[in-house]
């Protein structure tokens, strides 16, 4: 799915552009995900797992843009990608009402309202294709994510105990949240 460009005003008075990345944004997307993986322990990828190539990143972007069931929105501050979110709708008829979201931002752009805006935009898309339920997972201890999701109306419905193992051998639960659309 393609998300058409939209300019949004942030809490600091600056603007960013939300749009589906094009294949030509492959380098900016790799730079972004590499930065994200080094800035937060709360996404699954570690920095040494950011080994995308031009070819693999172009294919990844193309997959989202051509899909009926998936959508990616990237956040552009000038030419730089500073955030992104993905929507994935389940494929079979019995579960086609369920949309799963994932979201991330560079630290430089935390707390400016971007997370809230991205969830609002994804909700509109999910509803427009008939989804009635929004789902996500976050890693226990990620208080920023918990705060954002609770503010947007998600509630905890379950946990995968020790769902994540960090490099130092400690574990954290994966928390499952749901919101009606
Ligand atoms: C989690 C994340 C997406 C939040 O996005 P954000 O743009 O900073 O969120 P917003 O500015 O829209 O804030 C929305 C609400 O979240 C809560 N929140 C955000 N940061 C918070 C913090 N540091 N402490 C407490 N609550 C916080 C607040 O309720 C806030 O509302 P308010 O600003 O009106 O008080 C961002 O911190 C991020 O990308 N983190 C790294 C990647 C990550 O953890 N992704 C989630 C994986 S599940």
PDB file of N, CA, C and O in Angstrom, residues 35-79:
ATOM      1  N   UNK A  35      20.808   3.293  12.940  1.00  0.00           N
ATOM      2  CA  UNK A  35      20.798   4.236  14.063  1.00  0.00           C
ATOM      3  C   UNK A  35      19.826   3.751  15.140  1.00  0.00           C
ATOM      4  O   UNK A  35      20.167   3.700  16.330  1.00  0.00           O
ATOM      5  N   UNK A  36      18.634   3.361  14.729  1.00  0.00           N
ATOM      6  CA  UNK A  36      17.605   2.913  15.685  1.00  0.00           C
ATOM      7  C   UNK A  36      18.129   1.727  16.510  1.00  0.00           C
ATOM      8  O   UNK A  36      17.984   1.694  17.734  1.00  0.00           O
ATOM      9  N   UNK A  37      18.758   0.776  15.831  1.00  0.00           N
ATOM     10  CA  UNK A  37      19.248  -0.423  16.524  1.00  0.00           C
ATOM     11  C   UNK A  37      20.330  -0.087  17.537  1.00  0.00           C
ATOM     12  O   UNK A  37      20.485  -0.783  18.548  1.00  0.00           O
ATOM     13  N   UNK A  38      21.086   0.992  17.286  1.00  0.00           N
ATOM     14  CA  UNK A  38      22.143   1.354  18.243  1.00  0.00           C
ATOM     15  C   UNK A  38      21.610   2.245  19.357  1.00  0.00           C
ATOM     16  O   UNK A  38      22.207   2.338  20.413  1.00  0.00           O
ATOM     17  N   UNK A  39      20.457   2.889  19.131  1.00  0.00           N
ATOM     18  CA  UNK A  39      19.945   3.828  20.130  1.00  0.00           C
ATOM     19  C   UNK A  39      19.014   3.195  21.152  1.00  0.00           C
ATOM     20  O   UNK A  39      18.810   3.749  22.222  1.00  0.00           O
ATOM     21  N   UNK A  40      18.371   2.086  20.803  1.00  0.00           N
ATOM     22  CA  UNK A  40      17.408   1.491  21.744  1.00  0.00           C
ATOM     23  C   UNK A  40      17.589  -0.024  21.833  1.00  0.00           C
ATOM     24  O   UNK A  40      17.808  -0.673  20.811  1.00  0.00           O
ATOM     25  N   UNK A  41      17.497  -0.571  23.049  1.00  0.00           N
ATOM     26  CA  UNK A  41      17.546  -2.038  23.172  1.00  0.00           C
ATOM     27  C   UNK A  41      16.181  -2.664  22.926  1.00  0.00           C
ATOM     28  O   UNK A  41      16.032  -3.880  22.982  1.00  0.00           O
ATOM     29  N   UNK A  42      15.167  -1.828  22.646  1.00  0.00           N
ATOM     30  CA  UNK A  42      13.791  -2.314  22.625  1.00  0.00           C
ATOM     31  C   UNK A  42      13.262  -2.663  21.246  1.00  0.00           C
ATOM     32  O   UNK A  42      12.059  -2.887  21.079  1.00  0.00           O
ATOM     33  N   UNK A  43      14.116  -2.641  20.219  1.00  0.00           N
ATOM     34  CA  UNK A  43      13.686  -3.264  18.953  1.00  0.00           C
ATOM     35  C   UNK A  43      14.458  -4.582  18.837  1.00  0.00           C
ATOM     36  O   UNK A  43      15.505  -4.759  19.484  1.00  0.00           O
ATOM     37  N   UNK A  44      13.933  -5.492  18.036  1.00  0.00           N
ATOM     38  CA  UNK A  44      14.527  -6.831  18.038  1.00  0.00           C
ATOM     39  C   UNK A  44      15.900  -6.858  17.366  1.00  0.00           C
ATOM     40  O   UNK A  44      16.768  -7.612  17.765  1.00  0.00           O
ATOM     41  N   UNK A  45      16.104  -6.012  16.376  1.00  0.00           N
ATOM     42  CA  UNK A  45      17.389  -6.021  15.665  1.00  0.00           C
ATOM     43  C   UNK A  45      18.509  -5.431  16.502  1.00  0.00           C
ATOM     44  O   UNK A  45      18.331  -4.383  17.132  1.00  0.00           O
ATOM     45  N   UNK A  46      19.686  -6.064  16.484  1.00  0.00           N
ATOM     46  CA  UNK A  46      20.875  -5.488  17.104  1.00  0.00           C
ATOM     47  C   UNK A  46      21.707  -4.834  15.998  1.00  0.00           C
ATOM     48  O   UNK A  46      21.544  -5.168  14.820  1.00  0.00           O
ATOM     49  N   UNK A  47      22.602  -3.890  16.375  1.00  0.00           N
ATOM     50  CA  UNK A  47      23.349  -3.177  15.323  1.00  0.00           C
ATOM     51  C   UNK A  47      24.071  -4.111  14.350  1.00  0.00           C
ATOM     52  O   UNK A  47      24.073  -3.867  13.145  1.00  0.00           O
ATOM     53  N   UNK A  48      24.641  -5.222  14.861  1.00  0.00           N
ATOM     54  CA  UNK A  48      25.372  -6.102  13.939  1.00  0.00           C
ATOM     55  C   UNK A  48      24.436  -6.943  13.066  1.00  0.00           C
ATOM     56  O   UNK A  48      24.883  -7.719  12.226  1.00  0.00           O
ATOM     57  N   UNK A  49      23.131  -6.781  13.277  1.00  0.00           N
ATOM     58  CA  UNK A  49      22.170  -7.463  12.397  1.00  0.00           C
ATOM     59  C   UNK A  49      21.629  -6.524  11.318  1.00  0.00           C
ATOM     60  O   UNK A  49      20.730  -6.891  10.570  1.00  0.00           O
ATOM     61  N   UNK A  50      22.158  -5.310  11.286  1.00  0.00           N
ATOM     62  CA  UNK A  50      21.752  -4.355  10.240  1.00  0.00           C
ATOM     63  C   UNK A  50      22.696  -4.520   9.060  1.00  0.00           C
ATOM     64  O   UNK A  50      23.616  -3.720   8.858  1.00  0.00           O
ATOM     65  N   UNK A  51      22.505  -5.589   8.319  1.00  0.00           N
ATOM     66  CA  UNK A  51      23.443  -5.925   7.248  1.00  0.00           C
ATOM     67  C   UNK A  51      22.759  -5.861   5.879  1.00  0.00           C
ATOM     68  O   UNK A  51      23.092  -6.590   4.960  1.00  0.00           O
ATOM     69  N   UNK A  52      21.753  -4.973   5.772  1.00  0.00           N
ATOM     70  CA  UNK A  52      21.016  -4.861   4.509  1.00  0.00           C
ATOM     71  C   UNK A  52      21.918  -4.326   3.402  1.00  0.00           C
ATOM     72  O   UNK A  52      22.835  -3.551   3.657  1.00  0.00           O
ATOM     73  N   UNK A  53      21.582  -4.710   2.197  1.00  0.00           N
ATOM     74  CA  UNK A  53      22.288  -4.210   1.020  1.00  0.00           C
ATOM     75  C   UNK A  53      21.316  -3.346   0.221  1.00  0.00           C
ATOM     76  O   UNK A  53      20.106  -3.353   0.494  1.00  0.00           O
ATOM     77  N   UNK A  54      21.836  -2.652  -0.783  1.00  0.00           N
ATOM     78  CA  UNK A  54      20.934  -1.874  -1.645  1.00  0.00           C
ATOM     79  C   UNK A  54      19.829  -2.775  -2.200  1.00  0.00           C
ATOM     80  O   UNK A  54      18.645  -2.440  -2.157  1.00  0.00           O
ATOM     81  N   UNK A  55      20.240  -3.941  -2.667  1.00  0.00           N
ATOM     82  CA  UNK A  55      19.266  -4.858  -3.291  1.00  0.00           C
ATOM     83  C   UNK A  55      18.205  -5.325  -2.288  1.00  0.00           C
ATOM     84  O   UNK A  55      17.006  -5.315  -2.574  1.00  0.00           O
ATOM     85  N   UNK A  56      18.644  -5.729  -1.081  1.00  0.00           N
ATOM     86  CA  UNK A  56      17.673  -6.264  -0.117  1.00  0.00           C
ATOM     87  C   UNK A  56      16.757  -5.151   0.398  1.00  0.00           C
ATOM     88  O   UNK A  56      15.567  -5.359   0.620  1.00  0.00           O
ATOM     89  N   UNK A  57      17.315  -3.942   0.560  1.00  0.00           N
ATOM     90  CA  UNK A  57      16.480  -2.846   1.070  1.00  0.00           C
ATOM     91  C   UNK A  57      15.472  -2.393   0.009  1.00  0.00           C
ATOM     92  O   UNK A  57      14.314  -2.114   0.323  1.00  0.00           O
ATOM     93  N   UNK A  58      15.904  -2.336  -1.236  1.00  0.00           N
ATOM     94  CA  UNK A  58      14.963  -1.989  -2.317  1.00  0.00           C
ATOM     95  C   UNK A  58      13.822  -3.016  -2.356  1.00  0.00           C
ATOM     96  O   UNK A  58      12.654  -2.658  -2.498  1.00  0.00           O
ATOM     97  N   UNK A  59      14.165  -4.288  -2.219  1.00  0.00           N
ATOM     98  CA  UNK A  59      13.139  -5.343  -2.267  1.00  0.00           C
ATOM     99  C   UNK A  59      12.186  -5.222  -1.077  1.00  0.00           C
ATOM    100  O   UNK A  59      10.967  -5.418  -1.213  1.00  0.00           O
ATOM    101  N   UNK A  60      12.746  -4.881   0.078  1.00  0.00           N
ATOM    102  CA  UNK A  60      11.941  -4.710   1.296  1.00  0.00           C
ATOM    103  C   UNK A  60      10.934  -3.568   1.109  1.00  0.00           C
ATOM    104  O   UNK A  60       9.737  -3.716   1.392  1.00  0.00           O
ATOM    105  N   UNK A  61      11.399  -2.444   0.586  1.00  0.00           N
ATOM    106  CA  UNK A  61      10.520  -1.278   0.354  1.00  0.00           C
ATOM    107  C   UNK A  61       9.457  -1.626  -0.691  1.00  0.00           C
ATOM    108  O   UNK A  61       8.271  -1.326  -0.523  1.00  0.00           O
ATOM    109  N   UNK A  62       9.892  -2.287  -1.753  1.00  0.00           N
ATOM    110  CA  UNK A  62       8.963  -2.650  -2.834  1.00  0.00           C
ATOM    111  C   UNK A  62       7.860  -3.571  -2.308  1.00  0.00           C
ATOM    112  O   UNK A  62       6.699  -3.402  -2.633  1.00  0.00           O
ATOM    113  N   UNK A  63       8.265  -4.510  -1.441  1.00  0.00           N
ATOM    114  CA  UNK A  63       7.275  -5.450  -0.894  1.00  0.00           C
ATOM    115  C   UNK A  63       6.143  -4.695  -0.188  1.00  0.00           C
ATOM    116  O   UNK A  63       4.966  -4.963  -0.412  1.00  0.00           O
ATOM    117  N   UNK A  64       6.498  -3.739   0.640  1.00  0.00           N
ATOM    118  CA  UNK A  64       5.467  -2.946   1.334  1.00  0.00           C
ATOM    119  C   UNK A  64       4.627  -2.144   0.356  1.00  0.00           C
ATOM    120  O   UNK A  64       3.404  -2.098   0.455  1.00  0.00           O
ATOM    121  N   UNK A  65       5.291  -1.478  -0.581  1.00  0.00           N
ATOM    122  CA  UNK A  65       4.557  -0.578  -1.477  1.00  0.00           C
ATOM    123  C   UNK A  65       3.602  -1.321  -2.405  1.00  0.00           C
ATOM    124  O   UNK A  65       2.571  -0.782  -2.794  1.00  0.00           O
ATOM    125  N   UNK A  66       3.955  -2.565  -2.725  1.00  0.00           N
ATOM    126  CA  UNK A  66       3.104  -3.324  -3.667  1.00  0.00           C
ATOM    127  C   UNK A  66       2.072  -4.195  -2.955  1.00  0.00           C
ATOM    128  O   UNK A  66       1.185  -4.757  -3.591  1.00  0.00           O
ATOM    129  N   UNK A  67       2.191  -4.293  -1.629  1.00  0.00           N
ATOM    130  CA  UNK A  67       1.325  -5.203  -0.886  1.00  0.00           C
ATOM    131  C   UNK A  67      -0.084  -4.645  -0.692  1.00  0.00           C
ATOM    132  O   UNK A  67      -0.275  -3.441  -0.546  1.00  0.00           O
ATOM    133  N   UNK A  68      -1.069  -5.525  -0.645  1.00  0.00           N
ATOM    134  CA  UNK A  68      -2.448  -5.154  -0.294  1.00  0.00           C
ATOM    135  C   UNK A  68      -2.624  -5.136   1.215  1.00  0.00           C
ATOM    136  O   UNK A  68      -3.564  -4.554   1.733  1.00  0.00           O
ATOM    137  N   UNK A  69      -1.746  -5.842   1.910  1.00  0.00           N
ATOM    138  CA  UNK A  69      -1.960  -6.093   3.337  1.00  0.00           C
ATOM    139  C   UNK A  69      -0.916  -5.431   4.228  1.00  0.00           C
ATOM    140  O   UNK A  69      -0.976  -5.543   5.453  1.00  0.00           O
ATOM    141  N   UNK A  70       0.052  -4.774   3.616  1.00  0.00           N
ATOM    142  CA  UNK A  70       1.102  -4.146   4.412  1.00  0.00           C
ATOM    143  C   UNK A  70       1.314  -2.715   3.951  1.00  0.00           C
ATOM    144  O   UNK A  70       1.196  -2.414   2.756  1.00  0.00           O
ATOM    145  N   UNK A  71       1.664  -1.864   4.918  1.00  0.00           N
ATOM    146  CA  UNK A  71       1.944  -0.464   4.576  1.00  0.00           C
ATOM    147  C   UNK A  71       3.091   0.017   5.457  1.00  0.00           C
ATOM    148  O   UNK A  71       3.146  -0.329   6.648  1.00  0.00           O
ATOM    149  N   UNK A  72       3.996   0.791   4.892  1.00  0.00           N
ATOM    150  CA  UNK A  72       5.065   1.392   5.690  1.00  0.00           C
ATOM    151  C   UNK A  72       5.019   2.899   5.487  1.00  0.00           C
ATOM    152  O   UNK A  72       4.910   3.377   4.354  1.00  0.00           O
ATOM    153  N   UNK A  73       5.111   3.621   6.602  1.00  0.00           N
ATOM    154  CA  UNK A  73       5.221   5.081   6.531  1.00  0.00           C
ATOM    155  C   UNK A  73       6.582   5.450   7.113  1.00  0.00           C
ATOM    156  O   UNK A  73       6.918   5.026   8.223  1.00  0.00           O
ATOM    157  N   UNK A  74       7.356   6.234   6.364  1.00  0.00           N
ATOM    158  CA  UNK A  74       8.627   6.738   6.889  1.00  0.00           C
ATOM    159  C   UNK A  74       8.454   8.222   7.219  1.00  0.00           C
ATOM    160  O   UNK A  74       7.629   8.912   6.608  1.00  0.00           O
ATOM    161  N   UNK A  75       9.219   8.675   8.193  1.00  0.00           N
ATOM    162  CA  UNK A  75       9.167  10.076   8.621  1.00  0.00           C
ATOM    163  C   UNK A  75      10.442  10.749   8.127  1.00  0.00           C
ATOM    164  O   UNK A  75      11.547  10.349   8.521  1.00  0.00           O
ATOM    165  N   UNK A  76      10.288  11.757   7.267  1.00  0.00           N
ATOM    166  CA  UNK A  76      11.444  12.433   6.675  1.00  0.00           C
ATOM    167  C   UNK A  76      11.624  13.816   7.286  1.00  0.00           C
ATOM    168  O   UNK A  76      10.690  14.627   7.292  1.00  0.00           O
ATOM    169  N   UNK A  77      12.828  14.070   7.786  1.00  0.00           N
ATOM    170  CA  UNK A  77      13.217  15.415   8.196  1.00  0.00           C
ATOM    171  C   UNK A  77      14.241  15.839   7.145  1.00  0.00           C
ATOM    172  O   UNK A  77      15.400  15.420   7.188  1.00  0.00           O
ATOM    173  N   UNK A  78      13.809  16.596   6.155  1.00  0.00           N
ATOM    174  CA  UNK A  78      14.659  16.815   4.975  1.00  0.00           C
ATOM    175  C   UNK A  78      14.830  15.488   4.259  1.00  0.00           C
ATOM    176  O   UNK A  78      13.855  14.772   4.034  1.00  0.00           O
ATOM    177  N   UNK A  79      16.099  15.141   3.948  1.00  0.00           N
ATOM    178  CA  UNK A  79      16.356  13.868   3.259  1.00  0.00           C
ATOM    179  C   UNK A  79      16.551  12.717   4.234  1.00  0.00           C
ATOM    180  O   UNK A  79      16.709  11.563   3.819  1.00  0.00           O
TER     181      UNK A  79
END
